PDB file of C-alpha atoms and ligand atoms in Angstrom:
ATOM      1  CA  UNK D 248       0.303  -0.015  -0.611  1.00  0.00           C
ATOM      2  CA  UNK D 249       1.702   3.252  -0.748  1.00  0.00           C
ATOM      3  CA  UNK D 250       2.399   5.140   1.753  1.00  0.00           C
ATOM      4  CA  UNK D 251       1.706   8.930   1.769  1.00  0.00           C
ATOM      5  CA  UNK D 252       2.677  10.677   4.916  1.00  0.00           C
ATOM      6  CA  UNK D 253       2.121  10.053   8.945  1.00  0.00           C
ATOM      7  CA  UNK D 254      -0.547  11.107  10.670  1.00  0.00           C
ATOM      8  CA  UNK D 255       2.252  14.170  12.573  1.00  0.00           C
ATOM      9  CA  UNK D 256       2.710  15.247   9.130  1.00  0.00           C
ATOM     10  CA  UNK D 257      -0.680  15.886   8.679  1.00  0.00           C
ATOM     11  CA  UNK D 258      -1.905  18.984  11.450  1.00  0.00           C
ATOM     12  CA  UNK D 259      -5.531  19.403  12.304  1.00  0.00           C
ATOM     13  CA  UNK D 260      -7.731  21.286   9.192  1.00  0.00           C
ATOM     14  CA  UNK D 261      -4.091  21.374   7.214  1.00  0.00           C
ATOM     15  CA  UNK D 262      -3.936  19.922   3.298  1.00  0.00           C
ATOM     16  CA  UNK D 263      -1.436  18.354   1.519  1.00  0.00           C
ATOM     17  CA  UNK D 264      -0.572  17.242  -1.963  1.00  0.00           C
ATOM     18  CA  UNK D 265       1.514  14.078  -2.797  1.00  0.00           C
ATOM     19  CA  UNK D 266       2.493  12.408  -6.000  1.00  0.00           C
ATOM     20  CA  UNK D 267       1.954   8.990  -6.783  1.00  0.00           C
ATOM     21  CA  UNK D 268       3.628   6.753  -9.515  1.00  0.00           C
ATOM     22  CA  UNK D 269       0.569   5.985 -11.504  1.00  0.00           C
ATOM     23  CA  UNK D 270      -1.966   8.398 -10.868  1.00  0.00           C
ATOM     24  CA  UNK D 271      -1.958  11.414 -13.594  1.00  0.00           C
ATOM     25  CA  UNK D 272      -2.903  13.568 -10.466  1.00  0.00           C
ATOM     26  CA  UNK D 273      -1.931  14.683  -7.083  1.00  0.00           C
ATOM     27  CA  UNK D 274      -3.660  13.036  -4.806  1.00  0.00           C
ATOM     28  CA  UNK D 275      -5.457  15.884  -2.087  1.00  0.00           C
ATOM     29  CA  UNK D 276      -5.386  14.825   1.403  1.00  0.00           C
ATOM     30  CA  UNK D 277      -7.068  16.904   4.117  1.00  0.00           C
ATOM     31  CA  UNK D 278      -7.388  16.041   8.245  1.00  0.00           C
ATOM     32  CA  UNK D 279     -10.331  16.878   9.675  1.00  0.00           C
ATOM     33  CA  UNK D 280     -12.037  16.236  12.336  1.00  0.00           C
ATOM     34  CA  UNK D 281      -9.843  14.052  13.581  1.00  0.00           C
ATOM     35  CA  UNK D 282     -10.488  12.559   9.969  1.00  0.00           C
ATOM     36  CA  UNK D 283      -8.717  12.073   6.656  1.00  0.00           C
ATOM     37  CA  UNK D 284     -10.313  13.060   3.711  1.00  0.00           C
ATOM     38  CA  UNK D 285      -8.834  11.630   0.565  1.00  0.00           C
ATOM     39  CA  UNK D 286      -8.905  13.650  -3.499  1.00  0.00           C
ATOM     40  CA  UNK D 287      -7.864  13.570  -6.702  1.00  0.00           C
ATOM     41  CA  UNK D 288      -6.918  17.118  -7.486  1.00  0.00           C
ATOM     42  CA  UNK D 289      -8.612  17.027 -10.253  1.00  0.00           C
ATOM     43  CA  UNK D 290     -10.982  19.846 -11.030  1.00  0.00           C
ATOM     44  CA  UNK D 291     -13.979  18.788 -12.291  1.00  0.00           C
ATOM     45  CA  UNK D 292     -14.500  22.373 -14.056  1.00  0.00           C
ATOM     46  CA  UNK D 293     -13.402  21.018 -16.770  1.00  0.00           C
ATOM     47  CA  UNK D 294     -13.600  17.757 -18.755  1.00  0.00           C
ATOM     48  CA  UNK D 295      -9.623  17.221 -18.450  1.00  0.00           C
ATOM     49  CA  UNK D 296      -9.402  18.514 -14.947  1.00  0.00           C
ATOM     50  CA  UNK D 297      -7.596  20.967 -13.665  1.00  0.00           C
ATOM     51  CA  UNK D 298      -4.914  21.237 -10.180  1.00  0.00           C
ATOM     52  CA  UNK D 299      -6.393  22.918  -8.062  1.00  0.00           C
ATOM     53  CA  UNK D 300      -4.049  24.753  -5.756  1.00  0.00           C
ATOM     54  CA  UNK D 301      -1.709  27.902  -6.611  1.00  0.00           C
ATOM     55  CA  UNK D 302       0.942  27.219  -4.713  1.00  0.00           C
ATOM     56  CA  UNK D 303       2.373  24.022  -2.855  1.00  0.00           C
ATOM     57  CA  UNK D 304      -0.967  22.283  -0.877  1.00  0.00           C
ATOM     58  CA  UNK D 305      -2.890  25.131  -0.534  1.00  0.00           C
ATOM     59  CA  UNK D 306      -5.671  23.251  -1.041  1.00  0.00           C
ATOM     60  CA  UNK D 307      -8.152  25.330   1.134  1.00  0.00           C
ATOM     61  CA  UNK D 308     -10.050  28.434   1.263  1.00  0.00           C
ATOM     62  CA  UNK D 309      -8.717  31.133   3.321  1.00  0.00           C
ATOM     63  CA  UNK D 310     -11.323  30.259   5.989  1.00  0.00           C
ATOM     64  CA  UNK D 311      -9.944  26.689   5.914  1.00  0.00           C
ATOM     65  CA  UNK D 312     -13.746  25.334   5.617  1.00  0.00           C
ATOM     66  CA  UNK D 313     -13.271  23.948   2.374  1.00  0.00           C
ATOM     67  CA  UNK D 314     -11.226  22.454  -0.836  1.00  0.00           C
ATOM     68  CA  UNK D 315     -10.722  25.556  -2.952  1.00  0.00           C
ATOM     69  CA  UNK D 316     -10.101  25.516  -6.820  1.00  0.00           C
ATOM     70  CA  UNK D 317      -7.952  28.139  -7.339  1.00  0.00           C
ATOM     71  CA  UNK D 318      -8.201  28.397 -10.924  1.00  0.00           C
ATOM     72  CA  UNK D 319     -11.949  30.020 -11.241  1.00  0.00           C
ATOM     73  CA  UNK D 320     -13.132  29.836  -7.640  1.00  0.00           C
ATOM     74  CA  UNK D 321     -14.950  26.449  -6.800  1.00  0.00           C
ATOM     75  CA  UNK D 322     -15.580  25.511  -3.627  1.00  0.00           C
ATOM     76  CA  UNK D 323     -15.974  21.314  -2.479  1.00  0.00           C
ATOM     77  CA  UNK D 324     -17.290  19.638   0.568  1.00  0.00           C
ATOM     78  CA  UNK D 325     -14.312  18.434   2.259  1.00  0.00           C
ATOM     79  CA  UNK D 326     -15.716  15.223   3.660  1.00  0.00           C
ATOM     80  CA  UNK D 327     -18.467  14.757   0.558  1.00  0.00           C
ATOM     81  CA  UNK D 328     -16.216  16.546  -2.702  1.00  0.00           C
ATOM     82  CA  UNK D 329     -19.642  18.053  -3.612  1.00  0.00           C
ATOM     83  CA  UNK D 330     -19.211  21.509  -5.173  1.00  0.00           C
ATOM     84  CA  UNK D 331     -21.002  23.648  -3.510  1.00  0.00           C
ATOM     85  CA  UNK D 332     -19.823  27.482  -4.859  1.00  0.00           C
ATOM     86  CA  UNK D 333     -18.064  28.110  -8.267  1.00  0.00           C
ATOM     87  CA  UNK D 334     -18.601  26.944 -11.648  1.00  0.00           C
ATOM     88  CA  UNK D 335     -19.220  23.795 -11.521  1.00  0.00           C
ATOM     89  CA  UNK D 336     -22.072  22.913  -8.930  1.00  0.00           C
ATOM     90  CA  UNK D 337     -23.060  19.913  -9.437  1.00  0.00           C
ATOM     91  CA  UNK D 338     -20.005  17.943  -9.608  1.00  0.00           C
ATOM     92  CA  UNK D 339     -18.086  16.558  -7.514  1.00  0.00           C
ATOM     93  CA  UNK D 340     -14.246  16.032  -6.723  1.00  0.00           C
ATOM     94  CA  UNK D 341     -13.216  11.790  -7.311  1.00  0.00           C
ATOM     95  CA  UNK D 342     -12.459  10.570  -4.087  1.00  0.00           C
ATOM     96  CA  UNK D 343      -9.174   8.444  -3.234  1.00  0.00           C
ATOM     97  CA  UNK D 344     -10.190   5.909  -0.083  1.00  0.00           C
ATOM     98  CA  UNK D 345      -7.600   5.962   2.690  1.00  0.00           C
ATOM     99  CA  UNK D 346      -6.343   4.322   5.413  1.00  0.00           C
ATOM    100  CA  UNK D 347      -4.623   4.805   8.275  1.00  0.00           C
ATOM    101  CA  UNK D 348      -2.756   2.434  10.036  1.00  0.00           C
ATOM    102  CA  UNK D 349      -2.221   1.695  13.524  1.00  0.00           C
ATOM    103  CA  UNK D 350       1.810   3.576  13.590  1.00  0.00           C
ATOM    104  CA  UNK D 351      -0.481   6.231  11.894  1.00  0.00           C
ATOM    105  CA  UNK D 352       0.918   5.946   8.388  1.00  0.00           C
ATOM    106  CA  UNK D 353      -1.602   7.558   5.646  1.00  0.00           C
ATOM    107  CA  UNK D 354      -1.837   5.535   2.926  1.00  0.00           C
ATOM    108  CA  UNK D 355      -3.914   4.710  -0.172  1.00  0.00           C
ATOM    109  CA  UNK D 356      -6.365   1.552  -0.238  1.00  0.00           C
ATOM    110  CA  UNK D 357      -4.871  -1.300  -1.872  1.00  0.00           C
ATOM    111  CA  UNK D 358      -5.397  -1.303  -5.800  1.00  0.00           C
ATOM    112  CA  UNK D 359      -5.684   3.049  -5.911  1.00  0.00           C
ATOM    113  CA  UNK D 360      -2.211   3.287  -7.385  1.00  0.00           C
ATOM    114  CA  UNK D 361      -3.539   1.665 -10.380  1.00  0.00           C
ATOM    115  CA  UNK D 362      -6.731   3.520 -10.780  1.00  0.00           C
TER     116      UNK D 362
HETATM  117  S1  FES L 886     -11.208  24.646 -13.558  1.00  0.00           S
HETATM  118 FE1  FES L 886     -11.346  24.677 -10.724  1.00  0.00          FE
HETATM  119  S2  FES L 886     -13.680  26.280 -10.767  1.00  0.00           S
HETATM  120 FE2  FES L 886     -12.441  26.087 -12.915  1.00  0.00          FE
END
């Protein structure tokens, strides 16, 4: 299982992006409310998908309560991936299932590397 980081590397309320061999886009990991959520860094506004951060790991809006695409301002719910504001209402991010093991390592669920 591909290891992305350790929970200690991801503060509560924080987000980071990780390159994963075999995936065409980064995986965004957001830690919120004691849980971690994984999403493809692939905005659904355009068919081909667009990386969403304006600088490294800048995946959240100013309040830190939504994932933001900085290309045209879409906001996404951190837990569901649904677009709640912006030009792609009705669309959602693609979830990347994650596992946090007993040692605190955040990993892709087996098989996700090949999708
Ligand atoms: S590409 Fe993300 S909002 Fe336009």
